[in-house]
mmCIF file of N, CA, C and O in Angstrom:
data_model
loop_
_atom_site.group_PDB
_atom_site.id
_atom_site.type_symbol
_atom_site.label_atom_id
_atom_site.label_comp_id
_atom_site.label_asym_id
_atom_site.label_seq_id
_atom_site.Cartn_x
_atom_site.Cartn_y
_atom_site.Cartn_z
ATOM 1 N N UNK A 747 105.776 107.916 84.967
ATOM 2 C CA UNK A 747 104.873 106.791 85.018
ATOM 3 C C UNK A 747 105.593 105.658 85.762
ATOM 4 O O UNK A 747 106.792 105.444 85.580
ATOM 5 N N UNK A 748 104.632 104.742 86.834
ATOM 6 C CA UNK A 748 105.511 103.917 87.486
ATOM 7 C C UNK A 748 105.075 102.078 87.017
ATOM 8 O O UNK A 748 104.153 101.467 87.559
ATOM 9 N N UNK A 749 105.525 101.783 86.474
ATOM 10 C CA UNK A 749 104.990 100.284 85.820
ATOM 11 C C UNK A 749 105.659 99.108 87.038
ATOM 12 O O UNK A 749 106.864 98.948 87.234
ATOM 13 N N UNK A 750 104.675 98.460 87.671
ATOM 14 C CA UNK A 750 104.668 97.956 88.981
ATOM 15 C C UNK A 750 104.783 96.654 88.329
ATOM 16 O O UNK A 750 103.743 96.089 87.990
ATOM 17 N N UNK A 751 106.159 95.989 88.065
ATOM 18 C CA UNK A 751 107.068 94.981 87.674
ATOM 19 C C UNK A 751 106.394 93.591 88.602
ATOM 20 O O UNK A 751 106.467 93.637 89.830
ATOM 21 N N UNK A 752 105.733 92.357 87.896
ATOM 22 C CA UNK A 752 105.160 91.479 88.677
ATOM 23 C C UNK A 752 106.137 90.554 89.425
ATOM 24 O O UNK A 752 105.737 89.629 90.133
ATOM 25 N N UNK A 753 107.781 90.922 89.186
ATOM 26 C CA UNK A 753 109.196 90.420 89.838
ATOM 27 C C UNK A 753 109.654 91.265 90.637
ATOM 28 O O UNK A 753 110.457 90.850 91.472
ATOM 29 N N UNK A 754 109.313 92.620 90.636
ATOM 30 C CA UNK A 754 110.522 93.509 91.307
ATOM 31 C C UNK A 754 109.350 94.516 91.913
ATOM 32 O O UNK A 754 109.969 95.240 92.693
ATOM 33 N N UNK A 755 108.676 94.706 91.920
ATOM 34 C CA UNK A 755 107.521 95.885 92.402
ATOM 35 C C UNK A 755 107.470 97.133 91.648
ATOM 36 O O UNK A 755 107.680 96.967 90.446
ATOM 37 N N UNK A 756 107.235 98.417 92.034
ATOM 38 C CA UNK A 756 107.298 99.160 91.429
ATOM 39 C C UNK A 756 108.056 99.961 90.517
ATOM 40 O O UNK A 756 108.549 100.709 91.361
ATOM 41 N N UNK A 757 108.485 100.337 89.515
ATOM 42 C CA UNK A 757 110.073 101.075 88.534
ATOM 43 C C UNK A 757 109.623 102.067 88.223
ATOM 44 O O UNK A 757 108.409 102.147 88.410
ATOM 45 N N UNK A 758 110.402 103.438 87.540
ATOM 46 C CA UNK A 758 110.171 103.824 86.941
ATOM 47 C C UNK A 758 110.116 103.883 85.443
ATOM 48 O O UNK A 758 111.274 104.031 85.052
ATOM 49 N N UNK A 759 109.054 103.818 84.152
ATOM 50 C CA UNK A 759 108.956 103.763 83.241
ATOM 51 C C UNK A 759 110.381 103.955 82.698
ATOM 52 O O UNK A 759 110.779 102.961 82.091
ATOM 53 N N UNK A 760 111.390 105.139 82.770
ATOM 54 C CA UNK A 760 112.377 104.850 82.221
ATOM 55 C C UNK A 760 113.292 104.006 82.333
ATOM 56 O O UNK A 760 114.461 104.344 82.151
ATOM 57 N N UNK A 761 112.966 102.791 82.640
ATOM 58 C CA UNK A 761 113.892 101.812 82.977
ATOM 59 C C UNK A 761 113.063 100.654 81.741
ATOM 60 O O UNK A 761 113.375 99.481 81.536
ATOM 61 N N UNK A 762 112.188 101.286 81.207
ATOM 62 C CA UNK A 762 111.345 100.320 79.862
ATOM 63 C C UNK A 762 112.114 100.776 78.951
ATOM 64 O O UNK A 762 112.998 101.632 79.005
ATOM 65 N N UNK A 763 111.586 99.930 77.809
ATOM 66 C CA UNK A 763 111.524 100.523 76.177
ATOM 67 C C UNK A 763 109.919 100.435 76.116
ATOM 68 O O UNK A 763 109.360 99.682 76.913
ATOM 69 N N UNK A 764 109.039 101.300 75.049
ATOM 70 C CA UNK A 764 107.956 100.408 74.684
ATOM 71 C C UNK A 764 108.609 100.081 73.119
ATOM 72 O O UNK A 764 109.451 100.537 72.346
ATOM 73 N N UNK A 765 107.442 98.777 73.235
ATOM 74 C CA UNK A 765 107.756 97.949 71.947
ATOM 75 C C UNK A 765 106.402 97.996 70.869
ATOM 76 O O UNK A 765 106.575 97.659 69.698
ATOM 77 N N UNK A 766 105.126 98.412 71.326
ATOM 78 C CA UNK A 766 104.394 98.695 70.551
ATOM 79 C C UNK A 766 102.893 97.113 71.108
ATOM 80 O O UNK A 766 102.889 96.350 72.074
ATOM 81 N N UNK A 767 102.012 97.253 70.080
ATOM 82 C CA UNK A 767 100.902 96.677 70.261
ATOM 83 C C UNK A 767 101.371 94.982 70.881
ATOM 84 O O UNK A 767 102.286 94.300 70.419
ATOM 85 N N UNK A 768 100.674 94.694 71.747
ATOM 86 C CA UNK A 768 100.754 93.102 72.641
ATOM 87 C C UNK A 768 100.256 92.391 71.257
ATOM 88 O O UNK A 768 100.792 91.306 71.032
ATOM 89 N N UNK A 769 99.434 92.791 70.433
ATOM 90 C CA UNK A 769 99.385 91.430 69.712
ATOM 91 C C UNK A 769 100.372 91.134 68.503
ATOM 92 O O UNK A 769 100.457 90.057 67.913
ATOM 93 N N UNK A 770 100.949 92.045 68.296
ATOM 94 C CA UNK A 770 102.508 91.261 67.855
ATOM 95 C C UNK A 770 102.797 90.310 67.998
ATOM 96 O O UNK A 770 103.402 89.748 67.085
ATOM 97 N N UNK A 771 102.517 89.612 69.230
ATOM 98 C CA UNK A 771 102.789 88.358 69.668
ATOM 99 C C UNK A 771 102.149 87.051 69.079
ATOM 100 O O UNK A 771 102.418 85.917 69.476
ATOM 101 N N UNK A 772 101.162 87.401 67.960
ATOM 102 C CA UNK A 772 100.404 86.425 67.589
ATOM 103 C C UNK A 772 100.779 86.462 66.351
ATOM 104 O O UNK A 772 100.167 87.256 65.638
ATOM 105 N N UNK A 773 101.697 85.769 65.825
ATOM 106 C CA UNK A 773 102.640 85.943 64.089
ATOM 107 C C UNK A 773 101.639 85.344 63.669
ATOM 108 O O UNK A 773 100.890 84.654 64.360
ATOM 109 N N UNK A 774 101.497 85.644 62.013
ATOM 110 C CA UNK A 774 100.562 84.765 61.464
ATOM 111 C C UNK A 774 101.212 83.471 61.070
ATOM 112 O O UNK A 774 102.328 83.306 61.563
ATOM 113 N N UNK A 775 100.794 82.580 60.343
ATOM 114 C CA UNK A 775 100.730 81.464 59.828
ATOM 115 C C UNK A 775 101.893 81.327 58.737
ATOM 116 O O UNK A 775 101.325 81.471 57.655
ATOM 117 N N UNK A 776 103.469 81.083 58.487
ATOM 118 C CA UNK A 776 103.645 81.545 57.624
ATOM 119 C C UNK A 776 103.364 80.304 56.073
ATOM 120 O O UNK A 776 103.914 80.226 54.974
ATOM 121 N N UNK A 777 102.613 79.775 56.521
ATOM 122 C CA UNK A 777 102.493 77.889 55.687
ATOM 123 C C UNK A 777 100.674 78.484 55.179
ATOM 124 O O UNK A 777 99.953 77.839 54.418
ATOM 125 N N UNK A 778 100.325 79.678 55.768
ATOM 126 C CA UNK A 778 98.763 79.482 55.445
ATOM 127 C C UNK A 778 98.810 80.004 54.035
ATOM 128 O O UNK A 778 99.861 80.485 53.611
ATOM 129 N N UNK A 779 97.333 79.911 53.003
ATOM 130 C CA UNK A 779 97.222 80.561 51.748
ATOM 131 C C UNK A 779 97.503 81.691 51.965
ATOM 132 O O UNK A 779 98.461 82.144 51.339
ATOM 133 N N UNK A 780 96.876 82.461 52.803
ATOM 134 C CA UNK A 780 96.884 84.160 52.918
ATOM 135 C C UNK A 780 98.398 84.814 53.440
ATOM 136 O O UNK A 780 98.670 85.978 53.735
ATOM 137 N N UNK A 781 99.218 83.655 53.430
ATOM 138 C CA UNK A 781 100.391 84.615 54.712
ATOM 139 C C UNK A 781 100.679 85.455 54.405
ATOM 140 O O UNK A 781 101.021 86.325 55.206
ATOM 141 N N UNK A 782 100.700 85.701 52.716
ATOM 142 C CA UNK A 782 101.287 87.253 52.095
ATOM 143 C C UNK A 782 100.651 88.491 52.704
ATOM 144 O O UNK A 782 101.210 89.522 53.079
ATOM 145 N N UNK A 783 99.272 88.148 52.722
ATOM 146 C CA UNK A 783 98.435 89.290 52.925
ATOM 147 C C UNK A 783 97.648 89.381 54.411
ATOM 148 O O UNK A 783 96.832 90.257 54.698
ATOM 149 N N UNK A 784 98.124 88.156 55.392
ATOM 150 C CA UNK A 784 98.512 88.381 56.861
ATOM 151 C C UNK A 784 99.483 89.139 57.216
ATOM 152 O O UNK A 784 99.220 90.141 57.881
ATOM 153 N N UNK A 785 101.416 88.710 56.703
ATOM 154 C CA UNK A 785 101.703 89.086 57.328
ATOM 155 C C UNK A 785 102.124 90.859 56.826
ATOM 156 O O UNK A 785 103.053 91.482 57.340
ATOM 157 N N UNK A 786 101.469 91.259 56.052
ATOM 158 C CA UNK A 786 101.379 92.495 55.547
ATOM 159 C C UNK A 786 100.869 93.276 56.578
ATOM 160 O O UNK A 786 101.362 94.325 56.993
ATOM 161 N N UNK A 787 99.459 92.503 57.132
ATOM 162 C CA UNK A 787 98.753 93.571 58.221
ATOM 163 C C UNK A 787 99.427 93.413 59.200
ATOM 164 O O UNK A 787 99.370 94.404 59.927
ATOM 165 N N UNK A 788 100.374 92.224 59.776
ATOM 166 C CA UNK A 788 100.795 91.919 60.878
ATOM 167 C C UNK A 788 101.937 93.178 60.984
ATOM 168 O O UNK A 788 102.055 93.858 62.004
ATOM 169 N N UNK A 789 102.737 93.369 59.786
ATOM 170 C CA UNK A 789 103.854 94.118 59.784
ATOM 171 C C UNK A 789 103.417 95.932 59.558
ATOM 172 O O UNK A 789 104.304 96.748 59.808
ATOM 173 N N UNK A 790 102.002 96.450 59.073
ATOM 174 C CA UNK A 790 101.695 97.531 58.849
ATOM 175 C C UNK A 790 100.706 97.984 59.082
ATOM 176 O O UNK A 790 100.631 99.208 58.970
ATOM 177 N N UNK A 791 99.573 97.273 59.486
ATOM 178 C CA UNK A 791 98.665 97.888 59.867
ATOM 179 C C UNK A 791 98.277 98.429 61.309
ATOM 180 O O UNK A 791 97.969 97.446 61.983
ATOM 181 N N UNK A 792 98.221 99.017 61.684
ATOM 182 C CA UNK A 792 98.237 98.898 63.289
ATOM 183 C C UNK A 792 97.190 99.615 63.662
ATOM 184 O O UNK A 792 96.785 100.228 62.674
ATOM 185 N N UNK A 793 96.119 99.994 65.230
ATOM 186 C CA UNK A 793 95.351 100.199 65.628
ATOM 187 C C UNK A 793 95.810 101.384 66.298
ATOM 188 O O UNK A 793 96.991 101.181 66.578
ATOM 189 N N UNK A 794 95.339 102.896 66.823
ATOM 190 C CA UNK A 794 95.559 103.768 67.320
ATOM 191 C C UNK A 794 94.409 103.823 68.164
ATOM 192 O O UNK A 794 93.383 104.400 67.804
ATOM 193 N N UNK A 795 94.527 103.242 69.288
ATOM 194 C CA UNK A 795 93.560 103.470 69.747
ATOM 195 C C UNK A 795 93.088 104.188 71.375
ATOM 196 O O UNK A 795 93.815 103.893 72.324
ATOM 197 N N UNK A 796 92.060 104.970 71.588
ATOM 198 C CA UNK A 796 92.345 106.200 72.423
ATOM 199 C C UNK A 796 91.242 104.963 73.519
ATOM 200 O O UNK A 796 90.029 104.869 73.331
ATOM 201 N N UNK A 797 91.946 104.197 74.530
ATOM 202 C CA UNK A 797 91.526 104.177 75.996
ATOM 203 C C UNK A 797 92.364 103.123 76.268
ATOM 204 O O UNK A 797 93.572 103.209 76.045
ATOM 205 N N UNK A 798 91.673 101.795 76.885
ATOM 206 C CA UNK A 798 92.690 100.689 77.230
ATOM 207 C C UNK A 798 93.127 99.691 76.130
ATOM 208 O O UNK A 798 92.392 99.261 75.241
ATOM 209 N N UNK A 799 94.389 99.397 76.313
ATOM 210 C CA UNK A 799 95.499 99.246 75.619
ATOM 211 C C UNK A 799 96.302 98.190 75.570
ATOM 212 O O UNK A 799 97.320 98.530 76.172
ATOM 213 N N UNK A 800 96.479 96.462 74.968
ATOM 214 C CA UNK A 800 97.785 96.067 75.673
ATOM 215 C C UNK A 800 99.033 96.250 74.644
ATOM 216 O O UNK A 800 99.188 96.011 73.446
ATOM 217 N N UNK A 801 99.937 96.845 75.790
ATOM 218 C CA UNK A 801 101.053 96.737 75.072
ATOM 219 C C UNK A 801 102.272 96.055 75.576
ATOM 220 O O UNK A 801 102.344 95.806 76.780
ATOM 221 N N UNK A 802 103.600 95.609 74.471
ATOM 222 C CA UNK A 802 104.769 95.496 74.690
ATOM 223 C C UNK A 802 105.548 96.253 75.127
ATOM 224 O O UNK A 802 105.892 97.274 74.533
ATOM 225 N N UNK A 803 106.178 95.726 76.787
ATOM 226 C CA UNK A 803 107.166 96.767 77.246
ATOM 227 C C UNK A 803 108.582 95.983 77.265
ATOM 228 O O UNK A 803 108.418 94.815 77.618
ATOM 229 N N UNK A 804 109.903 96.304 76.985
ATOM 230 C CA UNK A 804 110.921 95.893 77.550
ATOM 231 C C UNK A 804 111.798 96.511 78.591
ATOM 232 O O UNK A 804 112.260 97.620 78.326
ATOM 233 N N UNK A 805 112.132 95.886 79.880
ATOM 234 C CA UNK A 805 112.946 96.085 81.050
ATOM 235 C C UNK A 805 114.098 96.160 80.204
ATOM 236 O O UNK A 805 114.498 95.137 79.649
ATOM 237 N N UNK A 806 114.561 97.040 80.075
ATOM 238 C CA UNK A 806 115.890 97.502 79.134
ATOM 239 C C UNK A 806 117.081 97.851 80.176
ATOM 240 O O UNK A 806 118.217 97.443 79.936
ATOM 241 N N UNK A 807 116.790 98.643 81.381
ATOM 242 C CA UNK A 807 117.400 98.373 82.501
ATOM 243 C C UNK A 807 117.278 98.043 83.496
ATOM 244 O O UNK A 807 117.296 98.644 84.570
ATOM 245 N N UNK A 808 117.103 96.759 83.162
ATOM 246 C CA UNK A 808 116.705 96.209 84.329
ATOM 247 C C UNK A 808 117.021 94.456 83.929
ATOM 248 O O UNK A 808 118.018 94.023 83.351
ATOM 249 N N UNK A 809 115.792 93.636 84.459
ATOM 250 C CA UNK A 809 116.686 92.372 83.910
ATOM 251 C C UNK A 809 115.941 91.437 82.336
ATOM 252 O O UNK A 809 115.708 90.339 81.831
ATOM 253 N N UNK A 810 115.866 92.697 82.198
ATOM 254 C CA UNK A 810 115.671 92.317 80.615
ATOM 255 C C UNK A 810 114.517 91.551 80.166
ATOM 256 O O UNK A 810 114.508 91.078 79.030
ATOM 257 N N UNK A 811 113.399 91.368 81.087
ATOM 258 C CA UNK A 811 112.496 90.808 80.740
ATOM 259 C C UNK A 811 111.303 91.930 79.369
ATOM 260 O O UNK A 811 111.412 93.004 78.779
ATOM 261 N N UNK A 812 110.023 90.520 79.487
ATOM 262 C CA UNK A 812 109.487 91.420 78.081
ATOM 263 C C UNK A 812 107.642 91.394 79.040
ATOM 264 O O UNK A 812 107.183 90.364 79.534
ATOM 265 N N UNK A 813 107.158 92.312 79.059
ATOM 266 C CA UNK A 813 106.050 92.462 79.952
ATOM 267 C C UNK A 813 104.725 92.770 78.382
ATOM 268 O O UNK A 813 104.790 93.207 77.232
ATOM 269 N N UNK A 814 103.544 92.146 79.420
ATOM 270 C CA UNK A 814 102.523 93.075 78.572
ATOM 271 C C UNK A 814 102.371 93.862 79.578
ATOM 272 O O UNK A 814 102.886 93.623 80.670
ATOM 273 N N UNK A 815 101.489 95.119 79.284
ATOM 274 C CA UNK A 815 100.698 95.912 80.204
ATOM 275 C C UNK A 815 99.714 96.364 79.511
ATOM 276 O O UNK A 815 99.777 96.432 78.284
ATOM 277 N N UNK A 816 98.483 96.803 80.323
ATOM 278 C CA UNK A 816 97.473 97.066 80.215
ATOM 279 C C UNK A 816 97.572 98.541 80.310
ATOM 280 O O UNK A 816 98.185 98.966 81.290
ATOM 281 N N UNK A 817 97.154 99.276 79.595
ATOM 282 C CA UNK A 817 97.134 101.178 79.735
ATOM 283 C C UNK A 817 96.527 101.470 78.680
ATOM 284 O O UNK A 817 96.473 101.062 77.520
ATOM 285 N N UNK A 818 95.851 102.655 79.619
ATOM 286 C CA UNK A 818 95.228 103.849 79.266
ATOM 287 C C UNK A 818 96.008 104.733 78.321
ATOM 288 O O UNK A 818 96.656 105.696 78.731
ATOM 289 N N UNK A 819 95.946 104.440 77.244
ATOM 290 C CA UNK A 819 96.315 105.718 76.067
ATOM 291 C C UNK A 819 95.956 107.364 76.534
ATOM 292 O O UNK A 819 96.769 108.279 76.397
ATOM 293 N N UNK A 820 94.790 107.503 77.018
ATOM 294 C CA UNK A 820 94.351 108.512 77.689
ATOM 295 C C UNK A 820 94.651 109.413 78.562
ATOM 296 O O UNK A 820 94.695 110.630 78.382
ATOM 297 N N UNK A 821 94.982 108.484 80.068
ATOM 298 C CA UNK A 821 94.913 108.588 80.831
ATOM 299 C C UNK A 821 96.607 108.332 81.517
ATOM 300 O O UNK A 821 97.154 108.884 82.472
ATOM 301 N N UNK A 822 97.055 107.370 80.665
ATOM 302 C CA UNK A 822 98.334 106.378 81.616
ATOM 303 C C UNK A 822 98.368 105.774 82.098
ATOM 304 O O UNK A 822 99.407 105.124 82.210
ATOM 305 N N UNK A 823 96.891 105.390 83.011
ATOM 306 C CA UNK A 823 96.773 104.364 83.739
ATOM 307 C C UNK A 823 96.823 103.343 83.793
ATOM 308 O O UNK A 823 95.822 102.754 83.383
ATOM 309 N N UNK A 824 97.719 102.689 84.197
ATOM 310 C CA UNK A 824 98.293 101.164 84.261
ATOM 311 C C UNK A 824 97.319 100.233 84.878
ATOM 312 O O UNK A 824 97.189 100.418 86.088
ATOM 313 N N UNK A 825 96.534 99.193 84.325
ATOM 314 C CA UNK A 825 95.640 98.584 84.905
ATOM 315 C C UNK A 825 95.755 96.787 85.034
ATOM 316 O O UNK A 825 94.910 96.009 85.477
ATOM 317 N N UNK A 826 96.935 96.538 84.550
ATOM 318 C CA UNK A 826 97.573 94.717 84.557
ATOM 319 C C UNK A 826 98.890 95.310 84.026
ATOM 320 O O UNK A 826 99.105 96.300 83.326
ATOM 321 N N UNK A 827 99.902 94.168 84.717
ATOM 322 C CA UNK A 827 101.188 94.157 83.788
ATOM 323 C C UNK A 827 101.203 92.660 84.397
ATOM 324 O O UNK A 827 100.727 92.177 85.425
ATOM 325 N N UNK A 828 101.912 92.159 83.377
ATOM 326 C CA UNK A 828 101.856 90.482 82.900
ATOM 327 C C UNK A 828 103.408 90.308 82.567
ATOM 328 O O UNK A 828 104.005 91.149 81.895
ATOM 329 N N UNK A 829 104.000 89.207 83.059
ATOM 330 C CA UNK A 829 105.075 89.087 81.974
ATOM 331 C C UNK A 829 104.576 87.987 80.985
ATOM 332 O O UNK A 829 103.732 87.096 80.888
ATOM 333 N N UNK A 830 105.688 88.632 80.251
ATOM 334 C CA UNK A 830 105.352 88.150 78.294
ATOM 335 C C UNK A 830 104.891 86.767 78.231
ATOM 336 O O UNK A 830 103.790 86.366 77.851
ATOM 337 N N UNK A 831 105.874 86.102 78.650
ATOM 338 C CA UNK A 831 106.314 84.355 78.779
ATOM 339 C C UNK A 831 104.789 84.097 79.178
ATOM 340 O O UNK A 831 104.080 83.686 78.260
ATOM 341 N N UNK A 832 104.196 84.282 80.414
ATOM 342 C CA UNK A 832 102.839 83.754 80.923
ATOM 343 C C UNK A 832 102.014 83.966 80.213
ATOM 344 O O UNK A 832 101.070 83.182 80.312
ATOM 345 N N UNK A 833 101.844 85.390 78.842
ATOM 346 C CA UNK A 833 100.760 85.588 78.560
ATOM 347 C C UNK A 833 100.751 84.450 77.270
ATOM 348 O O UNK A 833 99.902 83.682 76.816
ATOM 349 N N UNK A 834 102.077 84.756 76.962
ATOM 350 C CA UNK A 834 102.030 83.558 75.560
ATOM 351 C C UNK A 834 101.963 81.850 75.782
ATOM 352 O O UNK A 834 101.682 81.136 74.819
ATOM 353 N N UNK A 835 102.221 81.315 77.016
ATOM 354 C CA UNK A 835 101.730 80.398 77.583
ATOM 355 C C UNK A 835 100.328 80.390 77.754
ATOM 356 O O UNK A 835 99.909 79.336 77.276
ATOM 357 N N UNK A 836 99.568 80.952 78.131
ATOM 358 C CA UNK A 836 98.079 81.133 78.529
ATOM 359 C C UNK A 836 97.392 80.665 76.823
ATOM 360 O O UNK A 836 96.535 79.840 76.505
ATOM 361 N N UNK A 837 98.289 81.686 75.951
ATOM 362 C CA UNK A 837 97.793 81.281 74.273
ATOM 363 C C UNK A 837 98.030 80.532 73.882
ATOM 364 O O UNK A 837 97.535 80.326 72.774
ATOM 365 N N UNK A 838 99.007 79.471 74.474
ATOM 366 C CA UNK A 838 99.205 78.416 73.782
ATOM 367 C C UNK A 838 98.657 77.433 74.247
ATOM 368 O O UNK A 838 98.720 76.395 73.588
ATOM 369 N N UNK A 839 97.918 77.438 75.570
ATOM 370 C CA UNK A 839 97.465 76.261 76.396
ATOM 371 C C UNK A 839 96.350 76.005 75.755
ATOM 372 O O UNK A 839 95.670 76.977 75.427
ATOM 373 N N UNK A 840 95.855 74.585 75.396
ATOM 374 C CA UNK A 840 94.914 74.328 74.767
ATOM 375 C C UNK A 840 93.508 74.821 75.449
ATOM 376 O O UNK A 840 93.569 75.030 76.661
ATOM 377 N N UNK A 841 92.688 74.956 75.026
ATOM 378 C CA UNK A 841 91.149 75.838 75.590
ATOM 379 C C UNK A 841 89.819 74.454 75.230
ATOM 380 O O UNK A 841 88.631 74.660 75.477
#
């Protein structure tokens, strides 16, 4: 699989780690009433899900950055890769 790096162009996947589901990135609250039973799902529940996908990748050899990407569970097909930093900027920018 070739994950087309939005710094470096194209790599080969073994130069990743995957890290698992992109919304990891959204910790819950830990000050809210529910945090017990947020961050329970945050830490165990997870989605298996069969088509498009975002997930956490890390450049492990490479320069160490943290990417989302968009893929096909299915298929493989790589359809966005993002780095991390921009996407969690984008979530934090007020709307």
């Amino acid at each position: 699989m070739i994950i087309d790096h939005p710094l470096f162009g194209p790599r080969d996947a073994s130069e990743f780690v995957y890290l698992g589901d992109a919304s990891l990135m959204d910790r819950p609250d830990w000050k809210s009433e529910t945090a017990a039973q947020d961050f329970h799902a945050y830490a165990y529940l997870r989605d298996n899900p069969a088509g498009p996908h975002r997930e956490l990748w890390f450049h492990e050899g490479g320069d160490r950055s943290w990417l989302v990407i968009t893929r096909d569970t299915v298929t493989h097909e790589i359809t966005r890769v993002e780095l991390a930093r921009d996407v969690a900027r984008k979530q934090r920018a007020p709307q």
